Short mmCIF file of C-alpha atoms in Angstrom, two decimals:
data_model
loop_
_atom_site.label_atom_id
_atom_site.label_comp_id
_atom_site.label_asym_id
_atom_site.label_seq_id
_atom_site.Cartn_x
_atom_site.Cartn_y
_atom_site.Cartn_z
CA GLY U 1 143.69 65.18 94.84
CA PHE U 2 141.38 67.11 97.14
CA LYS U 3 139.26 64.05 97.93
CA ALA U 4 142.29 62.28 99.41
CA LEU U 5 142.69 65.08 101.96
CA GLY U 6 139.47 64.11 103.75
CA ASP U 7 138.43 66.72 106.31
CA TYR U 8 141.79 68.51 106.33
CA LYS U 9 141.03 72.23 106.71
CA ASP U 10 139.06 73.46 103.65
CA ALA U 11 139.49 70.35 101.51
CA PRO U 12 135.75 69.44 101.51
CA ASP U 13 134.81 72.91 100.34
CA ARG U 14 137.35 72.67 97.57
CA VAL U 15 135.96 69.30 96.52
CA PHE U 16 132.45 70.73 96.36
CA LYS U 17 133.69 73.73 94.43
CA VAL U 18 135.41 71.53 91.85
CA GLU U 19 132.31 69.36 91.53
CA TYR U 20 130.12 72.44 91.23
CA GLU U 21 132.29 73.93 88.49
CA ALA U 22 132.23 70.59 86.68
CA GLY U 23 128.45 70.64 86.90
CA MET U 24 128.36 74.14 85.44
CA GLN U 25 130.50 73.05 82.51
CA LEU U 26 128.15 70.15 81.84
CA LEU U 27 125.13 72.43 82.11
CA ASN U 28 126.56 75.04 79.76
CA SER U 29 127.57 72.38 77.24
CA GLY U 30 124.05 70.95 77.14
CA ASP U 31 124.82 67.66 78.89
CA TYR U 32 121.82 68.09 81.14
CA GLU U 33 121.54 64.52 82.42
CA ALA U 34 125.13 64.51 83.68
CA ALA U 35 124.77 68.05 85.03
CA SER U 36 121.64 67.10 86.95
CA GLU U 37 123.34 64.12 88.58
CA ARG U 38 126.41 66.19 89.43
CA PHE U 39 124.42 68.95 91.11
CA LYS U 40 122.20 66.50 92.96
CA SER U 41 125.30 64.89 94.46
CA LEU U 42 126.21 68.25 95.99
CA GLY U 43 123.17 68.37 98.25
CA ASP U 44 122.59 71.84 99.69
CA TYR U 45 125.92 73.26 98.56
CA GLU U 46 125.34 76.86 97.43
CA ASP U 47 122.61 76.82 94.72
CA ALA U 48 123.31 73.26 93.55
CA ALA U 49 119.66 72.23 94.08
CA GLU U 50 118.46 75.08 91.85
CA LYS U 51 121.04 74.20 89.19
CA ALA U 52 119.87 70.57 89.31
CA ALA U 53 116.30 71.81 88.77
CA GLU U 54 117.49 73.94 85.86
CA ALA U 55 119.11 70.91 84.24
CA GLU U 56 115.95 68.85 84.80
CA TYR U 57 113.89 71.63 83.24
CA HIS U 58 116.01 71.53 80.10
CA ILE U 59 115.64 67.74 79.94
CA ALA U 60 111.87 68.00 80.29
CA ASP U 61 111.73 70.76 77.68
CA GLU U 62 113.62 68.62 75.17
CA LEU U 63 111.31 65.66 75.85
CA MET U 64 108.30 67.89 75.29
CA LYS U 65 109.68 69.22 72.02
CA SER U 66 110.24 65.65 70.83
CA GLU U 67 106.60 64.85 71.78
CA GLN U 68 107.57 62.45 74.55
CA PHE U 69 104.88 64.01 76.69
CA GLU U 70 104.55 61.39 79.43
CA ASP U 71 108.28 61.46 80.14
CA ALA U 72 108.25 65.25 80.02
CA ILE U 73 105.40 65.34 82.55
CA THR U 74 107.37 63.08 84.89
CA ARG U 75 110.40 65.37 84.70
CA PHE U 76 108.39 68.57 85.10
CA THR U 77 106.52 67.04 88.05
CA ASN U 78 109.81 66.44 89.86
CA ILE U 79 110.53 70.19 89.68
CA GLN U 80 106.98 71.57 89.60
CA ASP U 81 107.93 74.51 91.85
CA TYR U 82 110.68 75.60 89.44
CA GLU U 83 109.77 78.50 87.14
CA ASP U 84 106.74 77.55 84.96
CA ALA U 85 107.10 73.77 85.31
CA SER U 86 103.50 73.40 86.58
CA ASP U 87 102.18 75.23 83.52
CA ARG U 88 104.29 73.06 81.26
CA ILE U 89 102.73 69.96 82.83
CA ASN U 90 99.28 71.27 81.90
CA GLU U 91 100.50 72.16 78.43
CA CYS U 92 101.78 68.63 77.87
CA LYS U 93 98.50 67.12 79.06
CA TYR U 94 96.51 69.52 76.87
CA ILE U 95 98.46 68.48 73.76
CA MET U 96 97.93 64.83 74.71
CA VAL U 97 94.20 65.53 75.01
CA THR U 98 93.98 67.07 71.55
CA ASN U 99 95.91 64.12 70.12
CA ALA U 100 93.60 61.66 71.88
CA MET U 101 90.50 63.47 70.62
CA GLU U 102 91.79 63.39 67.04
CA ALA U 103 92.47 59.66 67.39
CA GLU U 104 88.98 59.15 68.89
CA GLN U 105 90.54 57.84 72.11
CA TYR U 106 87.94 59.55 74.24
CA GLY U 107 88.58 57.53 77.39
CA ASP U 108 92.21 58.66 77.48
CA ALA U 109 91.10 62.24 76.83
CA VAL U 110 88.64 62.14 79.74
CA ASP U 111 91.31 60.80 82.11
CA LEU U 112 93.75 63.56 81.16
CA LEU U 113 91.13 66.31 81.28
CA ALA U 114 90.14 65.35 84.81
CA ASP U 115 93.44 66.86 85.99
CA LEU U 116 93.30 70.04 83.91
CA GLY U 117 90.49 71.83 85.73
CA ASP U 118 89.73 75.14 84.04
CA TYR U 119 92.93 75.22 81.99
CA LYS U 120 92.13 76.88 78.65
CA ASP U 121 88.94 75.22 77.30
CA ALA U 122 89.44 71.99 79.25
CA THR U 123 85.89 72.07 80.65
CA ASP U 124 84.34 72.19 77.17
CA LEU U 125 86.70 69.48 75.95
CA LEU U 126 85.81 67.27 78.92
CA ASN U 127 82.12 67.58 78.11
CA ASN U 128 82.75 66.81 74.46
CA ALA U 129 85.01 63.84 75.21
CA THR U 130 82.53 62.44 77.75
CA TYR U 131 79.69 62.85 75.25
CA GLN U 132 81.64 61.05 72.53
CA LEU U 133 82.58 58.29 74.97
CA ALA U 134 78.92 57.95 75.91
CA MET U 135 77.95 57.71 72.25
CA LEU U 136 80.45 54.89 71.74
CA SER U 137 78.88 52.97 74.61
CA TYR U 138 75.43 53.78 73.24
CA ASN U 139 76.28 52.53 69.76
CA ASN U 140 77.82 49.40 71.28
CA ARG U 141 74.54 48.91 73.18
CA ASP U 142 76.20 49.26 76.56
CA TYR U 143 73.24 51.33 77.70
CA GLU U 144 74.03 51.19 81.40
CA GLU U 145 77.46 52.76 80.85
CA ALA U 146 76.09 55.21 78.31
CA GLN U 147 73.32 56.24 80.71
CA SER U 148 75.85 56.95 83.47
CA LEU U 149 77.98 59.07 81.16
CA PHE U 150 75.06 61.00 79.70
CA GLU U 151 73.68 61.70 83.17
CA SER U 152 77.06 63.06 84.27
CA LEU U 153 76.76 65.68 81.52
CA GLY U 154 73.62 67.27 82.91
CA ASP U 155 72.05 69.59 80.35
CA TYR U 156 74.93 69.37 77.86
CA GLU U 157 73.44 69.21 74.34
CA ASP U 158 70.91 66.32 74.20
CA ALA U 159 72.59 64.24 76.93
CA ALA U 160 69.51 64.27 79.18
CA ASP U 161 67.27 62.93 76.40
CA LEU U 162 69.79 60.25 75.49
CA ALA U 163 70.05 59.22 79.13
CA GLU U 164 66.27 58.68 79.12
CA THR U 165 66.56 56.66 75.91
CA CYS U 166 69.22 54.49 77.55
CA ILE U 167 66.91 53.87 80.50
CA PHE U 168 64.12 52.76 78.14
CA ARG U 169 66.39 50.49 76.12
CA GLN U 170 67.29 48.60 79.30
CA THR U 171 63.61 47.80 79.98
CA VAL U 172 61.81 44.72 78.73
CA ASP U 173 59.88 46.80 76.20
CA GLY U 174 63.03 48.46 75.00
CA GLN U 175 64.84 45.16 74.58
CA PHE U 176 61.86 43.73 72.71
CA LEU U 177 61.75 46.65 70.29
CA GLN U 178 65.51 46.40 69.77
CA ALA U 179 65.23 42.70 68.94
CA PHE U 180 62.28 43.39 66.63
CA ALA U 181 64.18 46.18 64.88
CA ASP U 182 67.22 43.93 64.49
CA GLY U 183 65.01 41.30 62.90
CA LEU U 184 63.65 43.81 60.42
CA SER U 185 67.13 45.04 59.60
CA ALA U 186 68.29 41.52 58.92
CA ARG U 187 65.33 40.79 56.66
CA TRP U 188 65.13 43.97 54.63
CA ASP U 189 68.07 45.90 53.34
CA ASP U 190 67.62 49.49 52.21
CA ASP U 191 69.70 48.82 49.10
CA ASP U 192 67.19 46.18 47.95
CA VAL U 193 64.18 48.49 48.15
CA SER U 194 62.69 49.56 44.84
CA ASP U 195 61.00 52.87 44.14
CA ASP U 196 57.64 51.33 44.98
CA PRO U 197 55.81 53.77 47.32
CA ASP U 198 54.72 50.96 49.65
CA ASN U 199 58.31 49.81 50.13
CA ILE U 200 59.57 53.34 50.68
CA GLU U 201 56.87 53.94 53.29
CA PHE U 202 57.80 50.70 55.04
CA VAL U 203 61.50 51.62 55.13
CA SER U 204 60.59 54.98 56.64
CA TYR U 205 58.55 53.22 59.30
CA ARG U 206 61.38 50.77 60.01
CA ARG U 207 63.87 53.58 60.42
CA ARG U 208 61.60 55.31 62.90
CA LEU U 209 61.14 52.06 64.81
CA ILE U 210 64.86 51.38 65.01
CA GLY U 211 65.45 54.87 66.28
CA TYR U 212 62.35 54.80 68.49
CA GLU U 213 61.31 58.08 66.89
#
């Protein structure tokens, strides 16, 4: 075949041409993995690099459609200068964010949103995800972490007030009141309270104490 001819006259060009045409057949038939490898092996021959990128784009597109977003992002990243590959990366991350938010995986959402900048409503989503993540820490009594997250939100909703509450709950007085409120909660259960006005008034007081209202 042509390969056996080595450097004889135009044999190398013919070899590249045959390989290129084989790559085109693979590309047109939808065998994008094989097409990509074939074109990559051709180096800078004609537009082989662009054809390799085209094959990679199709692979990434199929991964995205099958919701394999992380793999799709990896493929798109390898060809991010090709057509709208950069936009498709953001699109994949945005879908992953919405999925994470629905699953209440706010930490994952925050990590993804950090790379999205002002893409669509990413800024609003980042604030929301950070707020929800802060509330999880708050409810788990990790007040130091919650404080840091609330403070990062500035004047978003009631984040500033909650940051102040976190600061108080880390003080000796705050810890004492929390322990006292826990003791009351353990001793009296709302379900056991009768309609007696004195009991109802006490429960109201206990709720205010627990919430530091």
